[in-house]
CSV table of N, CA and C in Angstrom, one decimal:
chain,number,residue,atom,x,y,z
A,1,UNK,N,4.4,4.5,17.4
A,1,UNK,CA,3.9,5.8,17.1
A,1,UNK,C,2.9,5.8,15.9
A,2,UNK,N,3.5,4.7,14.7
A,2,UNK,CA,2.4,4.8,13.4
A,2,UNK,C,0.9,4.6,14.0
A,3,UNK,N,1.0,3.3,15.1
A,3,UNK,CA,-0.1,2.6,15.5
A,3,UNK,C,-1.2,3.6,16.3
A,4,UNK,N,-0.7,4.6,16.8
A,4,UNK,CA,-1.3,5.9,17.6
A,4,UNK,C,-1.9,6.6,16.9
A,5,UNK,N,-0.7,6.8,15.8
A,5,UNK,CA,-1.2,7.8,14.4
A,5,UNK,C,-2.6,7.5,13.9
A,6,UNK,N,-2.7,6.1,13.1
A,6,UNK,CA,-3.8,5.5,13.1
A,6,UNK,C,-5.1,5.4,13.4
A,7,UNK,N,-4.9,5.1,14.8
A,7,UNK,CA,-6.2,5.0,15.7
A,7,UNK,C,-6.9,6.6,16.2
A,8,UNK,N,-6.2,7.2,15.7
A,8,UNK,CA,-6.7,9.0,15.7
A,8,UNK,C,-7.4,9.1,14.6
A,9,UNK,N,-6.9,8.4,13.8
A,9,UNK,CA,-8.1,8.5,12.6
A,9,UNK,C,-9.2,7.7,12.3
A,10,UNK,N,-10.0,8.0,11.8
A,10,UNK,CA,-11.6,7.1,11.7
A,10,UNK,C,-10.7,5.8,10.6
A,11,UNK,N,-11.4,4.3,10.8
A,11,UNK,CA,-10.8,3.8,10.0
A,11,UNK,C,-10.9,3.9,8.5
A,12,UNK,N,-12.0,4.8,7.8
A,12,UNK,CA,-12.3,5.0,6.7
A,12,UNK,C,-11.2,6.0,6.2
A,13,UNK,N,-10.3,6.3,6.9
A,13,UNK,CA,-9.3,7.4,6.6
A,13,UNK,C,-7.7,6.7,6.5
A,14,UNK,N,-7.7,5.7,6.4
A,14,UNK,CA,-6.4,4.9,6.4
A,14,UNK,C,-5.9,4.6,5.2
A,15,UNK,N,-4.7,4.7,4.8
A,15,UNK,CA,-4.4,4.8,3.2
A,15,UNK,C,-4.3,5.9,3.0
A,16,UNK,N,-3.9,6.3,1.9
A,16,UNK,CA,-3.3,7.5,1.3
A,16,UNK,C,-2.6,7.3,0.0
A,17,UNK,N,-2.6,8.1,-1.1
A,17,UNK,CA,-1.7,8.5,-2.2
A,17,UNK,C,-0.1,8.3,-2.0
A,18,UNK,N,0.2,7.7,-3.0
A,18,UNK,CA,1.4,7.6,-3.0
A,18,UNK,C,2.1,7.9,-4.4
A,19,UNK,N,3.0,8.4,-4.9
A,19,UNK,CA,3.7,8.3,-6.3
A,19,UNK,C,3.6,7.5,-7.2
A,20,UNK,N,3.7,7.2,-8.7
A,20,UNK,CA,4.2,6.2,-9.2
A,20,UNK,C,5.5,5.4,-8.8
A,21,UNK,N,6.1,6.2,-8.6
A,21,UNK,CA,7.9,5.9,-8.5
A,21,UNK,C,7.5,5.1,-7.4
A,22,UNK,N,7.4,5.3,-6.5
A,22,UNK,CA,7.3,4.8,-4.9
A,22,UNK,C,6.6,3.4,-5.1
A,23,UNK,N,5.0,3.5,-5.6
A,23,UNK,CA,4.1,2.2,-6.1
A,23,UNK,C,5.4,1.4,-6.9
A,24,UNK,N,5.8,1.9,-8.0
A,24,UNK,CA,6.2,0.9,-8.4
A,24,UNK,C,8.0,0.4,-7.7
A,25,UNK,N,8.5,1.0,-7.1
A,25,UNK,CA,9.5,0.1,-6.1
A,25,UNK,C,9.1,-0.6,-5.2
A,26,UNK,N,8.0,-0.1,-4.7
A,26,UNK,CA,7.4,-1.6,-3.5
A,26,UNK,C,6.6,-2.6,-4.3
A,27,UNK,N,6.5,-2.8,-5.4
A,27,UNK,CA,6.0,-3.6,-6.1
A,27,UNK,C,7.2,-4.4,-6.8
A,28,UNK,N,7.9,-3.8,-7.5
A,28,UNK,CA,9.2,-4.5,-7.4
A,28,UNK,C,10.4,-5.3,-6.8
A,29,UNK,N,10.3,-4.7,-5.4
A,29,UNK,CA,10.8,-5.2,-4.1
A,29,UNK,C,10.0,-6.5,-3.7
A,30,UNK,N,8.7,-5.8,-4.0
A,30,UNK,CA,7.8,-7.7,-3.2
A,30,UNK,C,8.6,-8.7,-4.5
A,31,UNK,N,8.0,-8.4,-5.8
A,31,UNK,CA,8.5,-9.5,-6.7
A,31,UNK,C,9.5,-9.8,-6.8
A,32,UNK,N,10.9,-9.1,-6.4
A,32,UNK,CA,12.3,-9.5,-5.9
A,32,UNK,C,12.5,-10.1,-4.7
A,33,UNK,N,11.6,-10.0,-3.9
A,33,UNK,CA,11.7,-11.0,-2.8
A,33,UNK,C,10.8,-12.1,-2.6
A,34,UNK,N,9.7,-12.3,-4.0
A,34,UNK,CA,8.9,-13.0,-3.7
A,34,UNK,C,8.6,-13.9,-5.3
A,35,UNK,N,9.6,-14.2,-5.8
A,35,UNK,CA,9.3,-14.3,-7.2
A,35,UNK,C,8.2,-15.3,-8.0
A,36,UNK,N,8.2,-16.1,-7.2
A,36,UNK,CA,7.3,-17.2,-7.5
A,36,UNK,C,5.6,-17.0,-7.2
A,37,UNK,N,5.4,-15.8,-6.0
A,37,UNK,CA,4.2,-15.5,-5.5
A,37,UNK,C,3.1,-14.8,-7.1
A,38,UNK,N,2.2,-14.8,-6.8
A,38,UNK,CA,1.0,-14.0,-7.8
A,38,UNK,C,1.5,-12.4,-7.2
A,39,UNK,N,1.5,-11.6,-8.5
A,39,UNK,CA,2.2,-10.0,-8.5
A,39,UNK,C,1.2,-8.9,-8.2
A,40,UNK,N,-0.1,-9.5,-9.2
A,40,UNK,CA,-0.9,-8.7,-8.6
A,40,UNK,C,-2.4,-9.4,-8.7
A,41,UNK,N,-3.5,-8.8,-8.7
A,41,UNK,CA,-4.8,-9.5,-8.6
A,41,UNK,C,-5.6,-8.5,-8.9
A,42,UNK,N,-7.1,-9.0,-9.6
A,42,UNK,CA,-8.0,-7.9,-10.2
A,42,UNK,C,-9.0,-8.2,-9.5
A,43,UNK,N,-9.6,-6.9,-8.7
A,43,UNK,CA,-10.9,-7.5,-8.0
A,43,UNK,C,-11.9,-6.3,-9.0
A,44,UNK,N,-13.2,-6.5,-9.4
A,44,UNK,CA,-13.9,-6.0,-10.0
A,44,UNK,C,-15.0,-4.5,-9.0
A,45,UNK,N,-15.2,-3.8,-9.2
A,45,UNK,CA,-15.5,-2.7,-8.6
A,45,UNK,C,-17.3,-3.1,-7.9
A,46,UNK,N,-18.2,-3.6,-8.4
A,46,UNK,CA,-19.0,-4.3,-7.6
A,46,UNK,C,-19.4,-4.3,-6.4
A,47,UNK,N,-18.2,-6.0,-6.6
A,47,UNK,CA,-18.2,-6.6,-4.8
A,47,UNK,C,-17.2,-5.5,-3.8
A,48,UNK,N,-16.8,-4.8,-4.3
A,48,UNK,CA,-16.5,-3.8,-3.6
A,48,UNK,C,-17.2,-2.9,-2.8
A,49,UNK,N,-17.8,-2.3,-3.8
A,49,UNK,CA,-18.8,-1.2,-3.6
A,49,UNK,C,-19.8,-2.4,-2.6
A,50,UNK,N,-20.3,-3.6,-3.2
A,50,UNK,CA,-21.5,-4.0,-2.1
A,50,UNK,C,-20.8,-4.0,-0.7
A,51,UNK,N,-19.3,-4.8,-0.5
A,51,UNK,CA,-19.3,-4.8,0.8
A,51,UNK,C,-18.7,-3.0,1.4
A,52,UNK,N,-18.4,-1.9,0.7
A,52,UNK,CA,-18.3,-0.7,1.3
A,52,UNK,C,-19.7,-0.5,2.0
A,53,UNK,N,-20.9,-1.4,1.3
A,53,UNK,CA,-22.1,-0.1,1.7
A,53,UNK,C,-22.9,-1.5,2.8
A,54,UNK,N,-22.2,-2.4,3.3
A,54,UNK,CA,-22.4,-2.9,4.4
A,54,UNK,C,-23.0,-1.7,5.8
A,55,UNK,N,-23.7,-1.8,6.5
A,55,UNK,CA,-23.5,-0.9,7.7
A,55,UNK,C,-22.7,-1.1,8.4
A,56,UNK,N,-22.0,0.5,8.8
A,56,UNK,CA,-21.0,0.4,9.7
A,56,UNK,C,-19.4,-0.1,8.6
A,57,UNK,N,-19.2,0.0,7.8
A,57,UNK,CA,-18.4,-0.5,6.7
A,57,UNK,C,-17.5,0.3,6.6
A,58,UNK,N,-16.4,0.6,7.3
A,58,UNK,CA,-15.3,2.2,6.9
A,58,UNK,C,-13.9,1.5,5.8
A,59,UNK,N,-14.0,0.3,5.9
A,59,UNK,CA,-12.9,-0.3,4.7
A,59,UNK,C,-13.2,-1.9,4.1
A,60,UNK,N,-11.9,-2.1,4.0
A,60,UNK,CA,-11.5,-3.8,3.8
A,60,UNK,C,-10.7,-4.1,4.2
A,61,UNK,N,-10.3,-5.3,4.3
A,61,UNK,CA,-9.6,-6.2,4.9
A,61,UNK,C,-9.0,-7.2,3.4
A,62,UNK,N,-7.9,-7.4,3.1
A,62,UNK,CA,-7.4,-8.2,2.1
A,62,UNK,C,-6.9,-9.5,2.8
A,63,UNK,N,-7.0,-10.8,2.9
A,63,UNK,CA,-6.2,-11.9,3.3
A,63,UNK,C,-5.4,-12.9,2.1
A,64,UNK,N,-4.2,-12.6,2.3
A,64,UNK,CA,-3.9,-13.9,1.0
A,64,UNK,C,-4.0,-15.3,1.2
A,65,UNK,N,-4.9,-16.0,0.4
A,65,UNK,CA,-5.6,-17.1,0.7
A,65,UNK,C,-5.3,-18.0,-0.4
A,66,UNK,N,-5.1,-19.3,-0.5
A,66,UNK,CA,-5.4,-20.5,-1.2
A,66,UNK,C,-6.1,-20.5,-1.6
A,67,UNK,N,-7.1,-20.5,-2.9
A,67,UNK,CA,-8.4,-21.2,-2.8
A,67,UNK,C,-8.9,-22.7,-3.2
A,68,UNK,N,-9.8,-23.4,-3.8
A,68,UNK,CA,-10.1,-24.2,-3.1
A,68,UNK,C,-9.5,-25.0,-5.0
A,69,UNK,N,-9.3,-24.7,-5.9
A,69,UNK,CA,-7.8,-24.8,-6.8
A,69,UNK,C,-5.9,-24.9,-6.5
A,70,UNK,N,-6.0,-24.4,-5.6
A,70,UNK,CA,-4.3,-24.5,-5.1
A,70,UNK,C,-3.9,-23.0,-5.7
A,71,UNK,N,-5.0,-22.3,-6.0
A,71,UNK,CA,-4.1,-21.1,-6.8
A,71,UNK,C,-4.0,-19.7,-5.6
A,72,UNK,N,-3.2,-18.9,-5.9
A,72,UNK,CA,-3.2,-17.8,-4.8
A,72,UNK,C,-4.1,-17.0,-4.8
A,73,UNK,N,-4.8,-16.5,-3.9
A,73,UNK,CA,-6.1,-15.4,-4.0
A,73,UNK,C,-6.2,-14.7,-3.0
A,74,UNK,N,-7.1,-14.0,-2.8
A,74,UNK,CA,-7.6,-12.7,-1.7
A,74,UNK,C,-8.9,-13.2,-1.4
A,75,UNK,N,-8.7,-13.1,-0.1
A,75,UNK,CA,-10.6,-13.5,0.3
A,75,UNK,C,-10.0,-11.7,1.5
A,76,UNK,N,-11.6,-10.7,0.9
A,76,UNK,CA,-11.8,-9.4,1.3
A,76,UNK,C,-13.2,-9.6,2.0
A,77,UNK,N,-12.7,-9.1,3.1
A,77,UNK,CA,-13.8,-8.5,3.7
A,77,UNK,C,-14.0,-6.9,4.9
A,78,UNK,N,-15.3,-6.9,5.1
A,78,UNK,CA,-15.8,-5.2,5.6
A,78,UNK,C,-14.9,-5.3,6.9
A,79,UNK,N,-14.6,-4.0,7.4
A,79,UNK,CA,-14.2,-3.8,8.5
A,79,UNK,C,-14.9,-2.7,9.3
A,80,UNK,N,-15.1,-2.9,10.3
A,80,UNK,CA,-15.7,-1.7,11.0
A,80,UNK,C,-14.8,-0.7,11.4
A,81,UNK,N,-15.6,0.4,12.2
A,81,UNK,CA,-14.2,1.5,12.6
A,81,UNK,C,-13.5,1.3,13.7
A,82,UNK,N,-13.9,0.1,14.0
A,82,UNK,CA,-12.9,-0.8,15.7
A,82,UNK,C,-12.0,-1.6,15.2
A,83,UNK,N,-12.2,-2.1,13.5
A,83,UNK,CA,-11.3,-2.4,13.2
A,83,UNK,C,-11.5,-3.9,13.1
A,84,UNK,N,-12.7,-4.2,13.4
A,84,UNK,CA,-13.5,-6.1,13.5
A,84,UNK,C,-13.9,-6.2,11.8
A,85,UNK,N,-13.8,-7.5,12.0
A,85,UNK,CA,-14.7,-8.2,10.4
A,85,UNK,C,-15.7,-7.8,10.5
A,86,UNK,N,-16.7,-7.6,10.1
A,86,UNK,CA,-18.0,-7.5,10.4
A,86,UNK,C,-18.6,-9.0,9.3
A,87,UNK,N,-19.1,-9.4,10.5
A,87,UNK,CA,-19.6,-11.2,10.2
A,87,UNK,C,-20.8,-11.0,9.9
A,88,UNK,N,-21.8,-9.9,10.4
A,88,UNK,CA,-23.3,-10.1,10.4
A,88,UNK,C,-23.6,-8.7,10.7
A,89,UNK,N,-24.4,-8.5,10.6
A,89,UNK,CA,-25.6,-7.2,10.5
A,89,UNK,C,-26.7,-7.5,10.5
A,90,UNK,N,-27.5,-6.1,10.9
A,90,UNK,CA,-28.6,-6.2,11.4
A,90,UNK,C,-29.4,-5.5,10.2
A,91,UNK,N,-30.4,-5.9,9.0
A,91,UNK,CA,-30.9,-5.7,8.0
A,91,UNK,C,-32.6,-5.8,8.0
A,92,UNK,N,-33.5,-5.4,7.5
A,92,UNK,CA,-34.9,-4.9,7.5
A,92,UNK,C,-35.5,-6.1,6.0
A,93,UNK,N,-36.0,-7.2,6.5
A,93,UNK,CA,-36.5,-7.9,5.3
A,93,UNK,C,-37.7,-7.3,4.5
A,94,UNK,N,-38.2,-7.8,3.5
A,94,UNK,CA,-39.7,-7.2,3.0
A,94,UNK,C,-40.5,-7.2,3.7
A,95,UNK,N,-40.7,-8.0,4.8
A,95,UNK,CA,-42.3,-7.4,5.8
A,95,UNK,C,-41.6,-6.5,6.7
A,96,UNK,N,-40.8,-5.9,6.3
A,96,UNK,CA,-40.1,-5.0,7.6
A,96,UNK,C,-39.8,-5.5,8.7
A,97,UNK,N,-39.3,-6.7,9.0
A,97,UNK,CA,-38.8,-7.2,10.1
A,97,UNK,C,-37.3,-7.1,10.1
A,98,UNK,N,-37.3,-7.1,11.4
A,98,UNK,CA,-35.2,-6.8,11.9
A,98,UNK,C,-35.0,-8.2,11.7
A,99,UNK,N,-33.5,-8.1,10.6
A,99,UNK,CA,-33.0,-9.5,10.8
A,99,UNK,C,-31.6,-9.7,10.8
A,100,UNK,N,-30.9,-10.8,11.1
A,100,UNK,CA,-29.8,-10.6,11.3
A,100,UNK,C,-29.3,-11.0,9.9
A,101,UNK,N,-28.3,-10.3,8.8
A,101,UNK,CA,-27.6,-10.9,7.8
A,101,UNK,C,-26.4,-11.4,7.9
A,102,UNK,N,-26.3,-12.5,7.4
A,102,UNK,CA,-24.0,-12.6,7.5
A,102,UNK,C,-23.9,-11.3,6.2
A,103,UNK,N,-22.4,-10.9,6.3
A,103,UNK,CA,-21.6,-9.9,6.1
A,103,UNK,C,-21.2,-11.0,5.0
A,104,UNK,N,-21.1,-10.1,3.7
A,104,UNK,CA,-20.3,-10.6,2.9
A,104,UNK,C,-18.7,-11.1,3.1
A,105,UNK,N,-18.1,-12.2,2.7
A,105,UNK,CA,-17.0,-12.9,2.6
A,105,UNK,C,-16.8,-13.0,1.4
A,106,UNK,N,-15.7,-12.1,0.1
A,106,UNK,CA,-15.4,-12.4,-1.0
A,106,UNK,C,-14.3,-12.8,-1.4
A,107,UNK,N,-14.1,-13.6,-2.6
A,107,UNK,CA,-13.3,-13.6,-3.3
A,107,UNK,C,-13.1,-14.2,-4.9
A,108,UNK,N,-12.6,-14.8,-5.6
A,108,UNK,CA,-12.6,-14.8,-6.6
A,108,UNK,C,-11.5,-13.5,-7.7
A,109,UNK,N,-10.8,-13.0,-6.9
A,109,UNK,CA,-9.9,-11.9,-7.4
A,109,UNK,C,-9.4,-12.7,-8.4
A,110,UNK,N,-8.6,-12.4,-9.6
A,110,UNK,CA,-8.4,-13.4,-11.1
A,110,UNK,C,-6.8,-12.5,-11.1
A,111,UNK,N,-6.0,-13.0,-11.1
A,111,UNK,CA,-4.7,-12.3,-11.5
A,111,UNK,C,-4.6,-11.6,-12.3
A,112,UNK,N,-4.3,-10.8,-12.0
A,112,UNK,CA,-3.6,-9.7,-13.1
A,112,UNK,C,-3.1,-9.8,-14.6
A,113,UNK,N,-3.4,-9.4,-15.3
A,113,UNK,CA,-2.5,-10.0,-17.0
A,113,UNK,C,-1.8,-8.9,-17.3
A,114,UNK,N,-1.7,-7.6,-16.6
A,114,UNK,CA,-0.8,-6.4,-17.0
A,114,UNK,C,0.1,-6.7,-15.7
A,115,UNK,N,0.8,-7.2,-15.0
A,115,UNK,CA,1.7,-7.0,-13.9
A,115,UNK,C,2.8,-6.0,-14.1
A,116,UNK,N,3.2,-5.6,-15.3
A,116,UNK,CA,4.2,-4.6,-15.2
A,116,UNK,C,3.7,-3.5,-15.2
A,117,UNK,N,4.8,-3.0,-14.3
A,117,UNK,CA,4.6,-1.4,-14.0
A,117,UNK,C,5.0,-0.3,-14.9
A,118,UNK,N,5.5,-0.8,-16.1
A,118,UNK,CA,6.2,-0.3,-16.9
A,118,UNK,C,5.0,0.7,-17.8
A,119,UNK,N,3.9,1.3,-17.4
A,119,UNK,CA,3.0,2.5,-17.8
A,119,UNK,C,2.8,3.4,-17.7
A,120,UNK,N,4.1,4.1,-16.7
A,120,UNK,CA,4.3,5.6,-16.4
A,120,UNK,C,5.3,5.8,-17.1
């Protein structure tokens, strides 16, 4: 039923508000079931914004990833409203020619140094 719910909406519409109270019990619950994992991660507003204004771009995609340190990270990328990576696009160089670009692939998220929730 959620998965119906969903697909009725544009993917740029997915997500929603939630409480403090609520945030911070599912945040608690992962680090009670997950204690040794990274709690949370800072991604800087940016590489965000570049890969929102990708074409065709209605969200992100978060993967928790290794990186190439041994440390835990996020590699984010665009998602279309079908709900695909978007790997490439189609972009206008300086002599105005169509070209194909790869799609940004980011990461570098830095952990968090406030992890408690303890600010409401």
């Amino acid at each position: 039923m959620l998965q119906n719910q969903i697909t009725l909406k544009t993917r740029a519409m997915v997500g929603e508000e939630i409480t403090h109270e609520l945030g911070a019990k599912m945040v608690k619950d992962f680090q009670d079931a997950n204690p040794n994992a990274v709690s949370a991660n800072y991604i800087g507003r940016n590489i965000i914004e570049r890969i929102l204004a990708q074409p065709e771009c209605e969200g992100i995609r978060f993967y928790n990833a290794i990186n190439e340190f041994g440390r835990q990270t996020l590699v984010y990328v665009g998602i279309d409203g079908h709900d695909n990576i978007i790997s490439q696009y189609v972009g206008v160089n300086e002599s105005g020619e169509l070209m194909k670009e790869k799609a940004i692939v980011a990461d570098r998220a830095e952990p968090s140094k406030d992890d408690d929730w303890g600010w409401f």
